[in-house]
Coordinates of C-alpha atoms and ligand atoms in Angstrom, one line a residue:
X1 CA 100.9 70.6 64.8
X2 CA 100.1 70.7 61.3
X3 CA 102.3 71.1 58.5
X4 CA 103.0 74.5 57.0
X5 CA 104.7 75.3 53.7
X6 CA 106.9 77.9 53.0
X7 CA 107.0 78.9 49.2
X8 CA 109.3 81.5 47.9
X9 CA 108.6 82.2 44.1
X10 CA 110.2 85.0 42.0
X11 CA 110.0 86.3 38.6
X12 CA 111.5 89.4 36.6
X13 CA 108.5 90.9 35.0
X14 CA 110.0 93.9 33.8
X15 CA 112.9 96.3 35.1
X16 CA 113.1 99.8 36.3
X17 CA 115.2 101.4 34.5
X18 CA 116.9 98.5 32.4
X19 CA 117.6 95.5 34.4
X20 CA 118.3 97.4 37.8
X21 CA 115.4 97.4 39.9
X22 CA 111.8 96.8 40.3
X23 CA 109.0 99.9 40.1
X24 CA 107.3 100.7 43.2
X25 CA 104.0 100.1 41.3
X26 CA 105.1 96.6 41.0
X27 CA 105.6 96.2 44.7
X28 CA 102.3 97.8 45.3
X29 CA 100.3 95.6 43.0
X30 CA 102.0 92.5 44.3
X31 CA 101.4 93.5 47.8
X32 CA 97.6 93.9 46.9
X33 CA 97.3 90.5 45.5
X34 CA 99.1 89.0 48.4
X35 CA 96.8 90.8 50.6
X36 CA 93.8 89.5 48.9
X37 CA 95.0 85.7 49.1
X38 CA 95.5 86.2 52.8
X39 CA 91.9 87.6 53.1
X40 CA 90.6 84.7 51.0
X41 CA 92.4 82.2 53.1
X42 CA 94.5 80.8 50.4
X43 CA 97.8 82.0 52.0
X44 CA 98.3 82.1 55.8
X45 CA 100.7 84.9 55.3
X46 CA 102.7 86.5 52.5
X47 CA 105.3 89.4 51.9
X48 CA 106.6 91.0 48.7
X49 CA 110.3 92.1 48.2
X50 CA 112.7 92.3 45.5
X51 CA 116.6 91.7 44.8
X52 CA 117.3 93.8 41.6
X53 CA 114.7 93.4 39.0
X54 CA 113.3 90.2 40.4
X55 CA 110.1 90.5 42.5
X56 CA 109.8 87.6 45.1
X57 CA 106.8 86.4 46.9
X58 CA 107.5 84.8 50.4
X59 CA 104.3 82.9 51.3
X60 CA 103.1 80.4 53.9
X61 CA 100.0 78.0 53.4
X62 CA 98.8 74.6 54.2
X63 CA 98.7 73.3 50.6
X64 CA 102.0 71.7 50.4
X65 CA 104.8 71.6 47.9
X66 CA 103.9 72.1 44.1
X67 CA 100.4 72.9 45.1
X68 CA 98.4 74.0 42.1
X69 CA 96.4 76.7 43.7
X70 CA 99.7 78.3 45.2
X71 CA 101.2 78.1 41.8
X72 CA 98.4 79.4 40.1
X73 CA 98.2 82.3 42.3
X74 CA 102.0 83.3 41.9
X75 CA 101.6 82.9 38.0
X76 CA 98.4 85.0 37.9
X77 CA 100.2 87.7 40.1
X78 CA 103.2 87.9 37.8
X79 CA 100.8 88.2 34.8
X80 CA 99.0 91.1 36.5
X81 CA 102.4 92.7 37.3
X82 CA 103.4 92.2 33.6
X83 CA 100.4 94.4 32.8
X84 CA 101.6 97.0 35.2
X85 CA 105.0 96.9 33.7
X86 CA 104.0 97.2 30.0
X87 CA 101.7 100.1 30.9
X88 CA 104.9 101.6 32.2
X89 CA 107.0 100.4 29.4
X90 CA 109.4 98.7 31.9
X91 CA 112.3 96.9 30.4
X92 CA 111.7 93.3 29.5
X93 CA 108.1 93.4 30.7
X94 CA 107.1 89.8 31.5
X95 CA 110.7 88.5 30.8
X96 CA 110.4 85.4 32.9
X97 CA 106.8 84.2 31.9
X98 CA 108.0 81.9 29.2
X99 CA 104.9 79.9 29.0
X100 CA 101.9 81.4 27.2
X101 CA 99.6 80.2 29.8
X102 CA 99.5 78.5 33.3
X103 CA 99.7 74.6 33.2
X104 CA 99.3 73.6 36.8
X105 CA 102.7 74.6 37.9
X106 CA 105.2 77.5 37.6
X107 CA 108.3 75.4 37.6
X108 CA 109.8 75.1 34.1
X109 CA 107.5 78.1 33.0
X110 CA 110.0 80.7 33.9
X111 CA 109.5 81.8 37.5
X112 CA 112.1 80.6 40.3
X113 CA 110.7 78.4 43.1
X114 CA 112.1 77.2 46.3
X115 CA 109.4 75.5 48.6
X116 CA 109.4 73.4 51.9
X117 CA 106.7 71.7 53.9
X118 CA 107.8 71.6 57.4
X119 CA 106.4 70.9 60.9
X120 CA 107.0 74.4 62.4
X121 CA 109.2 73.9 65.4
X122 CA 108.5 76.0 68.8
X123 CA 110.7 78.7 67.3
X124 CA 111.6 78.6 63.6
X125 CA 114.1 81.1 62.5
X126 CA 114.8 80.9 58.6
X127 CA 116.3 82.9 55.9
X128 CA 115.2 83.5 52.3
X129 CA 118.1 84.6 50.4
X130 CA 117.5 86.1 46.8
X131 CA 120.2 87.1 44.3
X132 CA 120.2 89.1 41.1
X133 CA 122.7 88.8 38.0
X134 CA 123.6 85.3 38.5
X135 CA 122.3 81.8 38.4
X136 CA 121.2 78.9 40.7
X137 CA 124.8 77.6 40.7
X138 CA 125.7 80.5 43.0
X139 CA 124.4 79.0 46.1
X140 CA 126.7 75.9 45.6
X141 CA 129.6 77.4 47.4
X142 CA 127.6 79.1 50.5
X143 CA 125.7 76.0 51.0
X144 CA 128.6 73.7 50.9
X145 CA 130.1 76.2 53.5
X146 CA 127.0 76.3 55.8
X147 CA 126.3 72.6 55.8
X148 CA 129.8 70.9 55.3
X149 CA 132.6 73.3 56.2
X150 CA 133.6 73.4 59.9
X151 CA 135.7 76.4 59.3
X152 CA 132.5 78.2 58.4
X153 CA 129.9 76.6 60.7
X154 CA 131.2 75.9 64.2
X155 CA 128.4 73.7 65.0
X156 CA 129.5 71.1 62.8
X157 CA 132.3 70.6 65.6
X158 CA 130.7 71.8 68.7
X159 CA 127.1 71.0 68.5
X160 CA 126.4 67.3 69.2
X161 CA 123.1 67.7 67.1
X162 CA 125.1 68.7 63.9
X163 CA 128.1 66.8 64.4
X164 CA 126.9 63.6 62.1
X165 CA 126.6 66.2 59.0
X166 CA 124.1 66.6 56.5
X167 CA 122.7 64.9 53.3
X168 CA 123.0 67.2 49.8
X169 CA 120.6 66.4 47.1
X170 CA 122.5 67.5 43.8
X171 CA 120.5 68.2 40.4
X172 CA 122.3 67.7 36.8
X173 CA 120.5 70.4 35.0
X174 CA 121.7 69.0 31.6
X175 CA 121.1 65.4 32.0
X176 CA 118.1 65.6 34.4
X177 CA 119.3 63.4 37.1
X178 CA 120.1 63.7 40.7
X179 CA 122.4 62.0 43.4
X180 CA 122.5 62.4 47.3
X181 CA 125.8 63.0 48.9
X182 CA 126.2 62.3 52.8
X183 CA 128.6 64.4 54.4
X184 CA 131.3 64.6 55.8
X185 CA 132.4 61.4 54.1
X186 CA 131.2 62.3 50.7
X187 CA 132.6 65.8 50.4
X188 CA 135.3 65.1 47.9
X189 CA 132.8 63.2 45.5
X190 CA 130.4 66.3 46.1
X191 CA 132.9 68.9 45.3
X192 CA 134.0 67.2 42.2
X193 CA 130.4 68.1 40.8
X194 CA 129.1 71.1 42.5
X195 CA 132.2 72.9 41.4
X196 CA 130.8 73.0 37.9
X197 CA 128.1 75.4 38.7
X198 CA 126.3 75.9 35.5
X199 CA 125.3 72.3 35.5
X200 CA 125.4 70.7 39.1
X201 CA 123.3 72.5 41.5
X202 CA 122.5 71.6 45.2
X203 CA 118.7 71.5 45.3
X204 CA 117.9 70.3 48.8
X205 CA 119.9 69.7 52.1
X206 CA 118.5 67.2 54.6
X207 CA 119.4 66.0 58.0
X208 CA 120.7 62.6 57.7
X209 CA 118.2 61.2 59.6
X210 CA 115.3 62.6 57.8
X211 CA 115.2 62.7 54.0
X212 CA 111.5 63.9 54.0
X213 CA 111.9 67.3 55.3
X214 CA 114.6 69.6 53.9
X215 CA 116.5 72.1 55.9
X216 CA 117.4 74.2 52.7
X217 CA 116.0 74.5 49.4
X218 CA 116.9 76.3 46.1
X219 CA 115.3 77.2 42.9
X220 CA 117.1 75.4 40.3
X221 CA 115.5 76.8 36.9
X222 CA 117.9 77.7 33.9
X223 CA 115.5 79.8 31.6
X224 CA 117.9 79.4 28.7
X225 CA 117.8 75.5 28.9
X226 CA 113.9 75.7 29.0
X227 CA 113.6 78.4 26.2
X228 CA 116.5 77.1 24.0
X229 CA 118.0 80.7 23.7
X230 CA 118.9 83.8 25.9
X231 CA 116.1 85.1 27.8
X232 CA 117.7 86.8 30.7
X233 CA 119.2 84.9 33.7
X234 CA 118.0 82.6 36.2
X235 CA 118.4 85.0 39.3
X236 CA 118.0 82.3 42.0
X237 CA 116.1 82.1 45.5
X238 CA 116.7 79.8 48.4
X239 CA 115.3 78.8 51.7
X240 CA 117.8 78.0 54.7
X241 CA 116.4 76.8 58.1
X242 CA 118.4 77.5 61.1
X243 CA 119.3 77.0 64.7
X244 CA 118.5 74.1 66.8
X245 CA 120.8 71.4 65.2
X246 CA 121.0 73.5 62.0
X247 CA 123.4 76.2 61.1
X248 CA 122.9 79.3 63.4
X249 CA 121.7 82.3 61.6
X250 CA 125.3 83.8 61.7
X251 CA 126.5 80.6 60.3
X252 CA 124.0 80.8 57.4
X253 CA 125.3 84.5 56.6
X254 CA 129.0 83.9 57.3
X255 CA 129.7 82.5 53.7
X256 CA 128.6 85.9 52.3
X257 CA 131.3 87.6 54.4
X258 CA 133.8 86.4 51.8
X259 CA 132.5 87.3 48.3
X260 CA 133.2 84.5 45.6
X261 CA 132.9 84.8 41.9
X262 CA 129.7 83.8 40.2
X263 CA 128.5 83.8 36.5
X264 CA 125.6 86.0 35.2
X265 CA 127.0 89.5 35.2
X266 CA 126.2 91.9 32.2
X267 CA 124.0 90.1 29.5
X268 CA 124.3 86.9 31.6
X269 CA 127.7 86.5 30.0
X270 CA 130.4 87.7 32.7
X271 CA 131.8 86.6 35.9
X272 CA 131.6 88.8 38.9
X273 CA 131.7 89.0 42.8
X274 CA 128.4 88.0 44.7
X275 CA 128.1 91.3 46.8
X276 CA 126.1 91.0 49.8
X277 CA 123.7 93.8 50.4
X278 CA 121.0 95.5 52.3
X279 CA 117.4 95.3 50.5
X280 CA 117.3 99.0 49.9
X281 CA 120.9 98.6 48.1
X282 CA 119.8 95.8 45.8
X283 CA 119.8 97.5 42.6
X284 CA 122.7 96.6 40.3
X285 CA 123.9 99.4 38.2
X286 CA 127.6 99.1 37.6
X287 CA 128.0 97.0 34.3
X288 CA 124.3 95.9 35.4
X289 CA 125.8 94.6 38.6
X290 CA 127.9 93.6 40.3
X291 CA 125.8 90.4 41.2
X292 CA 124.3 90.7 44.5
X293 CA 122.5 88.9 47.3
X294 CA 120.1 89.8 49.9
X295 CA 118.9 87.9 53.0
X296 CA 115.5 88.2 54.5
X297 CA 115.2 86.7 58.1
X298 CA 111.9 85.5 59.4
X299 CA 110.5 83.9 62.5
X300 CA 107.3 81.7 61.8
X301 CA 104.7 82.2 64.5
X302 CA 101.9 79.4 63.7
X303 CA 102.4 80.0 60.1
X304 CA 102.5 83.7 60.2
X305 CA 105.6 85.3 58.9
X306 CA 107.4 87.6 61.5
X307 CA 110.0 89.6 59.3
X308 CA 111.6 90.0 57.3
X309 CA 114.7 91.4 58.8
X310 CA 117.4 92.6 56.4
X311 CA 120.3 90.2 57.3
X312 CA 122.9 91.3 55.2
X313 CA 122.2 95.2 55.7
X314 CA 124.4 94.9 58.8
X315 CA 127.5 96.9 59.1
X316 CA 129.5 93.6 59.7
X317 CA 129.2 93.0 55.8
X318 CA 130.5 96.3 54.8
X319 CA 134.0 95.0 54.5
X320 CA 132.7 92.3 52.1
X321 CA 130.9 94.7 50.3
X322 CA 134.1 96.9 49.6
X323 CA 136.1 93.6 48.9
X324 CA 133.4 92.7 46.3
X325 CA 133.9 96.1 44.7
X326 CA 137.7 95.4 44.4
X327 CA 137.1 92.0 42.9
X328 CA 134.6 93.7 40.4
X329 CA 137.5 95.8 39.4
X330 CA 139.8 93.2 38.7
X331 CA 137.3 91.3 36.5
X332 CA 136.3 94.3 34.6
X333 CA 140.0 94.7 33.7
X334 CA 139.6 91.7 31.5
X335 CA 136.7 93.2 29.4
X336 CA 135.7 90.8 26.9
X337 CA 138.3 88.0 27.7
X338 CA 137.8 85.0 29.8
X339 CA 137.4 84.6 32.9
X340 CA 135.9 88.2 32.8
X341 CA 133.5 86.8 29.9
X342 CA 132.1 83.3 30.4
X343 CA 133.8 80.2 28.8
X344 CA 132.8 79.1 25.6
X345 CA 130.5 76.5 26.6
X346 CA 128.2 78.9 28.6
X347 CA 128.2 81.3 25.9
X348 CA 126.2 78.8 23.7
X349 CA 123.3 79.9 26.0
X350 CA 123.6 83.6 25.2
X351 CA 123.3 85.8 22.1
X352 CA 126.8 84.8 20.9
X353 CA 125.5 82.0 18.4
X354 CA 123.9 84.9 16.4
X355 CA 127.2 86.6 16.4
X356 CA 128.9 83.6 15.4
X357 CA 126.6 83.0 12.5
X358 CA 127.3 86.3 10.9
X359 CA 131.1 85.6 10.7
X360 CA 130.7 82.1 9.9
X361 CA 131.7 82.2 6.3
X362 CA 135.1 84.0 7.0
X363 CA 136.4 80.9 8.5
X364 CA 138.3 78.6 6.2
X365 CA 140.4 75.4 6.9
X366 CA 144.1 75.7 7.4
X367 CA 146.5 72.7 6.6
X368 CA 147.7 71.1 9.7
X369 CA 150.9 69.4 10.2
X370 CA 150.6 65.7 9.7
X371 CA 151.5 64.9 13.4
X372 CA 149.2 67.6 14.8
X373 CA 145.9 66.6 16.7
X374 CA 142.8 67.5 14.9
X375 CA 141.2 70.5 16.7
X376 CA 138.1 70.8 18.5
X377 CA 135.3 70.6 16.0
X378 CA 133.9 74.2 15.0
X379 CA 135.8 76.0 17.5
X380 CA 135.1 79.7 17.2
X381 CA 133.6 79.1 13.6
X382 CA 130.0 79.3 14.9
X383 CA 129.4 75.6 14.1
X384 CA 129.7 72.8 16.7
X385 CA 131.1 75.2 19.5
X386 CA 127.7 76.9 19.7
X387 CA 125.4 74.0 19.8
X388 CA 124.3 72.3 23.2
X389 CA 126.8 70.0 24.5
X390 CA 126.0 66.3 23.9
X391 CA 124.2 65.0 27.0
X392 CA 126.9 63.8 29.5
X393 CA 129.7 65.3 27.4
X394 CA 131.0 67.4 30.4
X395 CA 130.6 64.5 33.1
Ligands
LIG401 P1 121.9 82.1 72.0 O1 122.5 81.6 73.4 O2 121.9 83.7 72.3 O3 120.6 81.4 71.6 O4 123.0 81.9 70.9 C1 123.2 80.6 70.5 C2 124.5 80.7 69.7 O5 125.6 80.5 70.1 C3 124.3 81.4 68.3 O6 125.6 81.4 67.7
LIG402 P1 118.2 90.0 34.4 O1 118.6 88.5 34.2 O2 118.5 90.3 35.8 O3 117.1 90.5 33.8 O4 119.6 90.6 33.6 C1 119.8 90.6 32.3 C2 121.0 91.0 32.1 O5 122.0 90.2 31.5 C3 121.6 92.5 32.5 O6 122.8 92.7 31.9
LIG403 MG1 115.6 91.9 33.7
LIG404 MG1 117.2 89.9 37.4

């Protein structure tokens, strides 16, 4: 059995209307490009979907991870879609295409990428999750629950093939380093990092006895860290393989039955609940949200994609949707106050530094009592507080 690669690559190439959805012409053009790529033999198979204003391509092929022809195809497709978006004056046309031209790989150029090369099992169920109005750290909590928490995943206890646990690879997006945590024995160390969702993100999950073939993979790009300014958010995507020694499909979906708070709502600057929803409902509108997640279920058949099935559209997630809407009400009550609005460190990557610059001159020193500790430099004055934190500052 030859290896097959699943590539899920997404980009925001322009919103219809505002940042709420994609235009049908974008989906049609993307589908046309994918169909041509299948006909030309570049792809084994491919499908086009969207979550909010982000188009995603789920593709299978024989070129492996990080393959230039596949990344070039995705880039060229997004450039083509940007042309359509510009013709329709869609909002933020070409938003995620940060590079001027393709340079061999779309990673670091704007689009989000999750890829895995596998030996297809006799039955290969997997789920591609896509989210809008949030960031890659949004997957930390659900991935932890799927692969490390027996209260979520019964198989960790009662399936002999899962009982040894999994190894999680965590990336530090600020200091560009990574670490592996073998669970269950490392879960406290793991949680000490992945709770800081803006910086530490789970990149891969492996079976403990096979660190070559991931069983889950996420996109980890942070556009603002690439561009050095606010350029929209890093609405993430991830692939989770299921069954036969891995979480059952229902165990992979279960974390989304209990919505958690994620960052990235309204202007990338607010916290909100991650609302599970059907593909047809993935059109954030209230306060540009709330943030939402869709799940596309597939079976592989000799590399062909049988699917997607709309996994979170099921009625069993209706209560989670209602609960998320209540959580949204609670957060909205705070308006521009934390924790509705993101904390200061995260605002450094938004348009906030420009605002701080405008009022910078208004701030003047105040005499301090001799015994008082010096305040944090630049707090709210538009100075140091809005510069990128020193490497390692938040370890
Ligand atoms: P099946 O027996 O239908 O394969 O289900 C296995 C299972 O327990 C999934 O949760
Ligand atoms: P997107 O990152 O989905 O384009 O959203 C931008 C935003 O912040 C809308 O409020
Ligand atoms: Mg957008
Ligand atoms: Mg988006």
